[in-house]
Short mmCIF file of C-alpha atoms in Angstrom, two decimals:
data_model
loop_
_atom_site.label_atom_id
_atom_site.label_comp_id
_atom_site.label_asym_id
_atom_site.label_seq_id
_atom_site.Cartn_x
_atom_site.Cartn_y
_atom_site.Cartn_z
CA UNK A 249 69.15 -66.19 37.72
CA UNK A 250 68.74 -68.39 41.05
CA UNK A 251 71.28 -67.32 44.14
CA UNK A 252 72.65 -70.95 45.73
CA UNK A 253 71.10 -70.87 49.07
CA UNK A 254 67.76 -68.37 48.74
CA UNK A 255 64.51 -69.11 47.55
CA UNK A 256 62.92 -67.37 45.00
CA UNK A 257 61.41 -63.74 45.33
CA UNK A 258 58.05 -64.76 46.25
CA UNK A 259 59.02 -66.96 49.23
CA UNK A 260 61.22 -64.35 50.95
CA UNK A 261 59.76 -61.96 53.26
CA UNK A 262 63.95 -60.49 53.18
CA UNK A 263 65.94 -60.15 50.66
CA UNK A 264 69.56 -58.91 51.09
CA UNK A 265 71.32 -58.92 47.54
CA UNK A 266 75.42 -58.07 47.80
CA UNK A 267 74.81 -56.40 50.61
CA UNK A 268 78.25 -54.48 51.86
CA UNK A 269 79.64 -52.01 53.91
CA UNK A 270 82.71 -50.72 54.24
CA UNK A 271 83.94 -47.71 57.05
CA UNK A 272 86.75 -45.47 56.68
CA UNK A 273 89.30 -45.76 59.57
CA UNK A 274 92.24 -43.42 58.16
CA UNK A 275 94.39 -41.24 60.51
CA UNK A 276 92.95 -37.40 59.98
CA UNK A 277 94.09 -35.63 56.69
CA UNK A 278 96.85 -34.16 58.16
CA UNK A 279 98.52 -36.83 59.66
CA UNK A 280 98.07 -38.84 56.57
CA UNK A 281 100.17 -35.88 54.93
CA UNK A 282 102.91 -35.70 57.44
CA UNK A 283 103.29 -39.25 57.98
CA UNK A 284 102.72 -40.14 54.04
CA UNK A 285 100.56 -43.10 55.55
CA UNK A 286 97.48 -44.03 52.90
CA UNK A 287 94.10 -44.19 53.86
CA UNK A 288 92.60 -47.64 55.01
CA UNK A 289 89.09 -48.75 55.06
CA UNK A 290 87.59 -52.04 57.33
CA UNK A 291 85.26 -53.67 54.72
CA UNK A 292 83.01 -55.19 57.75
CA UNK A 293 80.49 -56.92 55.33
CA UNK A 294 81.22 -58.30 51.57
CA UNK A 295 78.54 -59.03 49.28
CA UNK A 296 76.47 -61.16 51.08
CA UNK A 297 73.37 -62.82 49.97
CA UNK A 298 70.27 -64.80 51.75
CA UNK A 299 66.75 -64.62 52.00
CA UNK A 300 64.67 -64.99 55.24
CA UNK A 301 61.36 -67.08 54.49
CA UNK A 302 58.40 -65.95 56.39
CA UNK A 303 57.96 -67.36 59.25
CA UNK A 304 60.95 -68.50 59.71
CA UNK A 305 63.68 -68.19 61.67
CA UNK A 306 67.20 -67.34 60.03
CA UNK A 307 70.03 -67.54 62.45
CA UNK A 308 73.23 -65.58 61.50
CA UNK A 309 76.50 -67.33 63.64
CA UNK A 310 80.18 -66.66 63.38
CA UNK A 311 83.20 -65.09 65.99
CA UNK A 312 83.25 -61.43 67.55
CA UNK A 313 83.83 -59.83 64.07
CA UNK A 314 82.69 -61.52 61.68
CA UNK A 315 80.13 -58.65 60.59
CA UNK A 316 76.75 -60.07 62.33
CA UNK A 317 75.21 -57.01 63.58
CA UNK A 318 76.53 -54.56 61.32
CA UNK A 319 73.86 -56.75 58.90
CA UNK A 320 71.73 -56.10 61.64
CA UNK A 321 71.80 -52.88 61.58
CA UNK A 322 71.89 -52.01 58.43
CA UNK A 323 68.62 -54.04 57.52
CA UNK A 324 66.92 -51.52 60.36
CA UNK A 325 67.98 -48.46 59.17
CA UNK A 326 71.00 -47.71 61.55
CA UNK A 327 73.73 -48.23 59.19
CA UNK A 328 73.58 -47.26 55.50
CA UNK A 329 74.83 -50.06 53.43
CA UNK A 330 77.98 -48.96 51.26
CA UNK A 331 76.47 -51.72 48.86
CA UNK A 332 74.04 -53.90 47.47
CA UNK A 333 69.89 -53.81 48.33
CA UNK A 334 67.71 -54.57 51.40
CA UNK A 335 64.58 -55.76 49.55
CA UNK A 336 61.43 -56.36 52.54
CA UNK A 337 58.17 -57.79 51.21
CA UNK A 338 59.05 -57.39 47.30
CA UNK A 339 59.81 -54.02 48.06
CA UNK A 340 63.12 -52.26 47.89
CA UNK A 341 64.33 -50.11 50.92
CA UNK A 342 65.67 -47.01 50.06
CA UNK A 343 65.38 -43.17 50.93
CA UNK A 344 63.57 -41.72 54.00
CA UNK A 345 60.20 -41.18 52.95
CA UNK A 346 56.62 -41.91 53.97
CA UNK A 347 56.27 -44.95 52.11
CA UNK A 348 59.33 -45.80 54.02
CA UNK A 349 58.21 -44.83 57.43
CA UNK A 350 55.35 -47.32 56.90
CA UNK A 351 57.65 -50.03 55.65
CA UNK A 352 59.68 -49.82 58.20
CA UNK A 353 56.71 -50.01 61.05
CA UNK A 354 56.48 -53.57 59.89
CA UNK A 355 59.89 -54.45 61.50
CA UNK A 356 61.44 -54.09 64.78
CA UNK A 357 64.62 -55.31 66.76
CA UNK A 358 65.45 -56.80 70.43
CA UNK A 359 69.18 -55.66 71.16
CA UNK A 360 71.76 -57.54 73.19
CA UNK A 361 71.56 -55.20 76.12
CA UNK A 362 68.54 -54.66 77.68
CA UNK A 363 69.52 -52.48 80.51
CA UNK A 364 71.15 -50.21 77.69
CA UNK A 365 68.24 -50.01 74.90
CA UNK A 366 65.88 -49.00 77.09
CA UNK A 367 65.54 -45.04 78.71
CA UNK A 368 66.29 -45.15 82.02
CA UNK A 369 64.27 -41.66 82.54
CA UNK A 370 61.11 -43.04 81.19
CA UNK A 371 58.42 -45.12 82.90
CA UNK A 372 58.44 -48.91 81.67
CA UNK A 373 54.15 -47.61 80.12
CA UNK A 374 55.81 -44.81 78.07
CA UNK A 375 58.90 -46.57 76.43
CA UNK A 376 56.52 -49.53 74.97
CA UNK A 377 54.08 -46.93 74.05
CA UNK A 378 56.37 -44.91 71.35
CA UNK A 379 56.23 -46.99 68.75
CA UNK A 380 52.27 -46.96 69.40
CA UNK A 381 52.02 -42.97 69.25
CA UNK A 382 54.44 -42.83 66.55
CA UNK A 383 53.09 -44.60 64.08
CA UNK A 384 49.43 -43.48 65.06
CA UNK A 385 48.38 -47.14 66.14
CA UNK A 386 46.30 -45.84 68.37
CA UNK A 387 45.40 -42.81 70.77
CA UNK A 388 44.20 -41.79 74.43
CA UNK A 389 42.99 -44.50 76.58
CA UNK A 390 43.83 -47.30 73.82
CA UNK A 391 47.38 -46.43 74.32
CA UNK A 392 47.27 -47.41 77.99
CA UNK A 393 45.18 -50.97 77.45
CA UNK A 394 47.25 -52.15 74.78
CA UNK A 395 50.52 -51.31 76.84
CA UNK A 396 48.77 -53.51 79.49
CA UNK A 397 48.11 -56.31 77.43
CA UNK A 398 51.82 -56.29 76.03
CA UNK A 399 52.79 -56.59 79.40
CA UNK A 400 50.77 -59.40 80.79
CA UNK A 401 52.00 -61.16 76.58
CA UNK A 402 55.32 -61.29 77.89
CA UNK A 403 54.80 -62.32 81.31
CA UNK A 404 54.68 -59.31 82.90
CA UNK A 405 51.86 -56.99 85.10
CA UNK A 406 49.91 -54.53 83.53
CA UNK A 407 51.09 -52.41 86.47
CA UNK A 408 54.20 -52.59 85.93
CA UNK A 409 53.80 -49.60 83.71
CA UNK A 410 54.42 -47.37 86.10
CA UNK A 411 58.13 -48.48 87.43
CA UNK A 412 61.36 -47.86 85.83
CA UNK A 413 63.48 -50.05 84.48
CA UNK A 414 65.90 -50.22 86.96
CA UNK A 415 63.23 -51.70 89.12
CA UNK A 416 63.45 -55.04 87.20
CA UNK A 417 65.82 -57.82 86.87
CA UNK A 418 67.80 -58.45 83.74
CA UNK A 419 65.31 -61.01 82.33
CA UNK A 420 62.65 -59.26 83.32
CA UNK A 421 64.21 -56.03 81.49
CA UNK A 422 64.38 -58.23 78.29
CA UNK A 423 60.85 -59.15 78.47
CA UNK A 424 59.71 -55.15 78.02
CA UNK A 425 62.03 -54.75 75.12
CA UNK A 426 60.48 -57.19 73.54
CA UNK A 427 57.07 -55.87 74.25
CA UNK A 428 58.10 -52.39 73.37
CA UNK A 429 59.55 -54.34 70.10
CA UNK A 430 56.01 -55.83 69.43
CA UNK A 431 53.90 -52.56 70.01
CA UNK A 432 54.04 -51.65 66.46
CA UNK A 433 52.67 -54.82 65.37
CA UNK A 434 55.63 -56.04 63.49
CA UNK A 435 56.20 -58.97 60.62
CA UNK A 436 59.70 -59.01 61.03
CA UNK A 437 61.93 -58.81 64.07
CA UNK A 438 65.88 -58.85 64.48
CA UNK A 439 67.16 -60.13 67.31
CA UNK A 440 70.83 -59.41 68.28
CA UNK A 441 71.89 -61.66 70.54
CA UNK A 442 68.72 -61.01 72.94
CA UNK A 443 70.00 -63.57 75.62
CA UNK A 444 73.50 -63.20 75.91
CA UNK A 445 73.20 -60.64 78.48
CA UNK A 446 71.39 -63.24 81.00
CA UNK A 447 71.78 -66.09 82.80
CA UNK A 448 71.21 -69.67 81.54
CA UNK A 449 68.09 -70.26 83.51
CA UNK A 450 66.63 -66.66 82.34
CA UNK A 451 67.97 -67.55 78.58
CA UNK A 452 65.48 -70.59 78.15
CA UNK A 453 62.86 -68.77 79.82
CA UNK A 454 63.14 -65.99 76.96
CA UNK A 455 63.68 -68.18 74.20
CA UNK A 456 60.38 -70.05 74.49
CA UNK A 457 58.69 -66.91 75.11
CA UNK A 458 60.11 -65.90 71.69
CA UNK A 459 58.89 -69.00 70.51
CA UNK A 460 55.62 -68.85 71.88
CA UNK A 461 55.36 -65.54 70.16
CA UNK A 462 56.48 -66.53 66.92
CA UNK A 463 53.62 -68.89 66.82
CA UNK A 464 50.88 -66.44 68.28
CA UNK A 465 51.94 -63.27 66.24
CA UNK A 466 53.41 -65.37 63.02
CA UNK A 467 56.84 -63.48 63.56
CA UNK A 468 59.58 -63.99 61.33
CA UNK A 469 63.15 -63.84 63.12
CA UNK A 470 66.55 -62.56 61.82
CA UNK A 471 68.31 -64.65 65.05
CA UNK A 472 71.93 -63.09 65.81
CA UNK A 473 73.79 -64.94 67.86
CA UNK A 474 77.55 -66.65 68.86
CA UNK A 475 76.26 -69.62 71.06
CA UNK A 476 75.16 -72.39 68.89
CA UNK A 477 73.51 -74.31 71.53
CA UNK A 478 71.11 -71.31 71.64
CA UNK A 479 70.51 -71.51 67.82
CA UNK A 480 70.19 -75.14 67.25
CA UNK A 481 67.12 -74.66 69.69
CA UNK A 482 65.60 -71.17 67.51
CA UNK A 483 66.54 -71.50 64.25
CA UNK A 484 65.01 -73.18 60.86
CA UNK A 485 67.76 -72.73 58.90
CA UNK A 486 72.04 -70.77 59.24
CA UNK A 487 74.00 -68.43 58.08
CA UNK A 488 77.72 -68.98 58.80
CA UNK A 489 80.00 -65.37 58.30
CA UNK A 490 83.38 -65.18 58.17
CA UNK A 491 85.25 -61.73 58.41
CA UNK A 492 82.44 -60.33 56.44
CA UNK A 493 81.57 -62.95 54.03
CA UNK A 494 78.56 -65.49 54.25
CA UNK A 495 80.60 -68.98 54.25
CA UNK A 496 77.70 -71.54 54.67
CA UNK A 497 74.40 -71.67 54.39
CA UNK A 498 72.10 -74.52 54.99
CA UNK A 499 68.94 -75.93 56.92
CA UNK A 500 69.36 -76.47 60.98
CA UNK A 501 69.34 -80.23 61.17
CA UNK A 502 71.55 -80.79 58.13
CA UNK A 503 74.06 -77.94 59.53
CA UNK A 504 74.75 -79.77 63.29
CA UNK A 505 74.45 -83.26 61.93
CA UNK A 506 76.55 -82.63 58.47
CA UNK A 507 78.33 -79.10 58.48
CA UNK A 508 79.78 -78.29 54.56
CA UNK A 509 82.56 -75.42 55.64
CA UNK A 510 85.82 -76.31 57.42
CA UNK A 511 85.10 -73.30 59.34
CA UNK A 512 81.65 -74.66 60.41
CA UNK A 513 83.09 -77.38 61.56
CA UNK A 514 85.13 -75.44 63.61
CA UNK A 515 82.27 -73.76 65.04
CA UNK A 516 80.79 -77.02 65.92
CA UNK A 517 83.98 -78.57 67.26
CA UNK A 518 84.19 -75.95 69.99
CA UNK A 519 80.67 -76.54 71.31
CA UNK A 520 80.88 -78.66 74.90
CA UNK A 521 78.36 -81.59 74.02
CA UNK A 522 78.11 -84.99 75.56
CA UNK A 523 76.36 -86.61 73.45
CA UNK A 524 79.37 -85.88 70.95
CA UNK A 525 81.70 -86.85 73.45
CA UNK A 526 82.84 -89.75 71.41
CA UNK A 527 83.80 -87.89 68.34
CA UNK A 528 87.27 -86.91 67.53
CA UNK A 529 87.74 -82.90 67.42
CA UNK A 530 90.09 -80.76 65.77
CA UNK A 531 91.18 -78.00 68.22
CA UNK A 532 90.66 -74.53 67.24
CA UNK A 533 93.19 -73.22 65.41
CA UNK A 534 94.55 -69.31 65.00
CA UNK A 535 92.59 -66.22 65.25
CA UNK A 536 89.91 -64.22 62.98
CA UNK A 537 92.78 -62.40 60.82
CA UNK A 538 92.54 -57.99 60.91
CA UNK A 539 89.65 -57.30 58.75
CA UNK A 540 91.36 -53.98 57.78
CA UNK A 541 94.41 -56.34 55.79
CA UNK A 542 92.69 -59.44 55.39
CA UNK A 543 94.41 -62.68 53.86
CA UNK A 544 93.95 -62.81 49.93
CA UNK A 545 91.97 -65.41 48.00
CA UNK A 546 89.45 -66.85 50.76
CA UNK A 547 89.84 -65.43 54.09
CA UNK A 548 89.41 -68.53 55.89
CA UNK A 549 92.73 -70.28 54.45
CA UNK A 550 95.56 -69.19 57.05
CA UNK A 551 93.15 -71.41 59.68
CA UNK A 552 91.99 -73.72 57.31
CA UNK A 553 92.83 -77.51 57.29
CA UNK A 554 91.83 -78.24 53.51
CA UNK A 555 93.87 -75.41 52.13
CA UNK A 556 94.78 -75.69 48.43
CA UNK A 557 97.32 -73.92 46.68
CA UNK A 558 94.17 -71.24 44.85
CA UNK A 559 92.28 -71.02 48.05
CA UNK A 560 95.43 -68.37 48.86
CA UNK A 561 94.84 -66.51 45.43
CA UNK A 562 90.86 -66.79 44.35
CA UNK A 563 87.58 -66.30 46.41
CA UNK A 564 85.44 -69.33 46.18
CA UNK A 565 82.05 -68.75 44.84
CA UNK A 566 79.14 -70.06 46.42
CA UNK A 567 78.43 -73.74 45.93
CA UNK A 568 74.94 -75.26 46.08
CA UNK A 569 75.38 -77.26 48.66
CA UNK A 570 71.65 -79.64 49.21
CA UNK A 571 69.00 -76.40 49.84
CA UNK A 572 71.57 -74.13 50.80
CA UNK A 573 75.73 -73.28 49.76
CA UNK A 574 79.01 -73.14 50.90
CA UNK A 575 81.89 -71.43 49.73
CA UNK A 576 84.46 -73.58 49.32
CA UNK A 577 86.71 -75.31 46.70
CA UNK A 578 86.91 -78.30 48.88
CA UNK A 579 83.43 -78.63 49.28
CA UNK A 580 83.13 -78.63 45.67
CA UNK A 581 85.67 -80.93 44.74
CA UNK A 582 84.15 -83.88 47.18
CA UNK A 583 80.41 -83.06 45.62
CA UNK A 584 82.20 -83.60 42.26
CA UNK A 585 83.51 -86.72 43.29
CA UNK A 586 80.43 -87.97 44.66
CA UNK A 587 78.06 -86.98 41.45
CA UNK A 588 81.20 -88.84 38.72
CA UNK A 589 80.09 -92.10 37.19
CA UNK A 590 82.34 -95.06 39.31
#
């Protein structure tokens, strides 16, 4: 059975299948007890499905929220789904074990802070040379050249080994996580908003390095990010999630020029452009709703200009929508018009 919006198997480097996860955020036992309050659970991420071509880069967009780097993390191993499957190269990831280890050489991540992800203690050589001696890559003097040659890949010294990374500038500081993220020789890296940290100057800088080593080291991107400016310039084709669930998916160009999803639309309304400057906007309307007593039906409809009476009381499924979906009854009903007979 095809999913709207993935390719088939053999395409997909990733594969996330009803992927879910849900944390507990109930008082302790006994206050539950003495206050008779029930316990409550934040589902941060419901059943959502995409694949990730290789090669490509898949951009993942929405408000503070909306469950974008709990995927994240869970496709790297620091959250354990509460649902679904993480499939990477045909093969399912589960359990801890040495065929796992390997797998999981094969993919790395850049996070958001780059003063934070790296060790302060360590010299700028030894933090992009763990993944090296951890995975056996290589050994003794090998180590050293290859940290070298990371270094000058991302614009760097070779020397630079030797400082902290304190000694460098935010951008800079970027530049050796993503060395350090490309010491282990990855396929497959997620980036969580890598650029959001820095200024606007540094940003672009970044960006085409990530671009230039897409292209050199055929790198397939999982992009993360809330500035849509930033992934019209990185990303093939978008995600759009809403308080957990995947709203829209469809190919870059056809998203900015011809967004499916009210809530898209949204997105895109709120973007300062002056090129769209004659365009009527709708203002932005409400706030993302509590994700621990979300609305019924589809989340989106308290905020949503299209509403319908079952958009309150049903979950749209996901319609194809051109090479991707979008989940909405709306959406459905005006690609039903447009396929009737006139």
């Amino acid at each position: 059975m095809s999913v709207p919006g993935c390719r088939p198997m053999a395409e997909a480097l990733l594969s996330i299948r009803n992927l879910s996860c849900v944390f507990d955020v109930s008082k302790p036992w006994l206050n539950r007890v003495i206050e008779r309050d029930e316990r409550r659970f934040l589902t941060a991420v419901a059943s959502v499905t995409f694949d990730i071509r290789r090669g490509e880069t898949f951009a993942l967009v929405g408000e503070s929220g909306s469950g974008k780097s709990t995927i994240a993390k869970m496709i790297v191993g620091l959250q354990p789904p509460s649902g679904g499957e993480i499939i990477f190269d045909g093969t399912p990831m589960r359990g801890q074990g040495g065929d796992m280890r390997r797998l999981r050489r094969r993919f790395q991540m850049i996070f958001q802070d780059p003063f934070a992800s790296l060790n302060p203690r360590w010299r700028v050589g030894d933090i992009i040379a763990e993944p090296i001696r951890t995975f056996g890559l290589l050994r003794g003097s090998a180590v050293e050249r290859e940290v070298e040659r990371l270094l000058d890949v991302v614009g760097l010294s070779g020397r630079d080994r030797e400082k902290f990374p304190h000694e460098f500038s935010g951008g800079q500081r970027q530049r050796i996580a993503i060395a350090r993220a490309l010491s282990s020789r990855p396929e497959f890296i997620v980036c969580d908003e890598p650029t959001s940290a820095l200024d606007v100057s540094v940003q672009a800088q970044i960006l085409n390095l990530m671009r230039d080593l897409q292209d050199e080291f055929g790198l397939t991107y999982l992009f993360i990010s809330h500035d849509l400016s930033v992934v019209r310039h990185m990303a093939n084709r978008i995600g759009v999630l809403y308080l957990g669930r995947l709203v829209e998916v469809a190919e870059g160009k056809t998203l900015f020029r011809d967004p499916s999803h009210p809530y898209t639309r949204m997105l895109l309304d709120a973007v300062p452009d002056l090129e769209m400057a004659g365009r009527r906007r709708r203002r932005v309307e409400g706030e993302i709703p509590n994700p621990i007593d979300p609305p019924s039906g589809c989340h989106f409809h308290p905020r949503c200009p299209l509403v319908e009476p079952r958009c309150r009381n049903e979950a749209p499924p996901e319609f194809p929508r051109g090479d991707g979906m979008a989940a909405c009854f709306a959406v459905d009903r005006a690609a039903t018009k447009e396929a009737a007979p006139t």
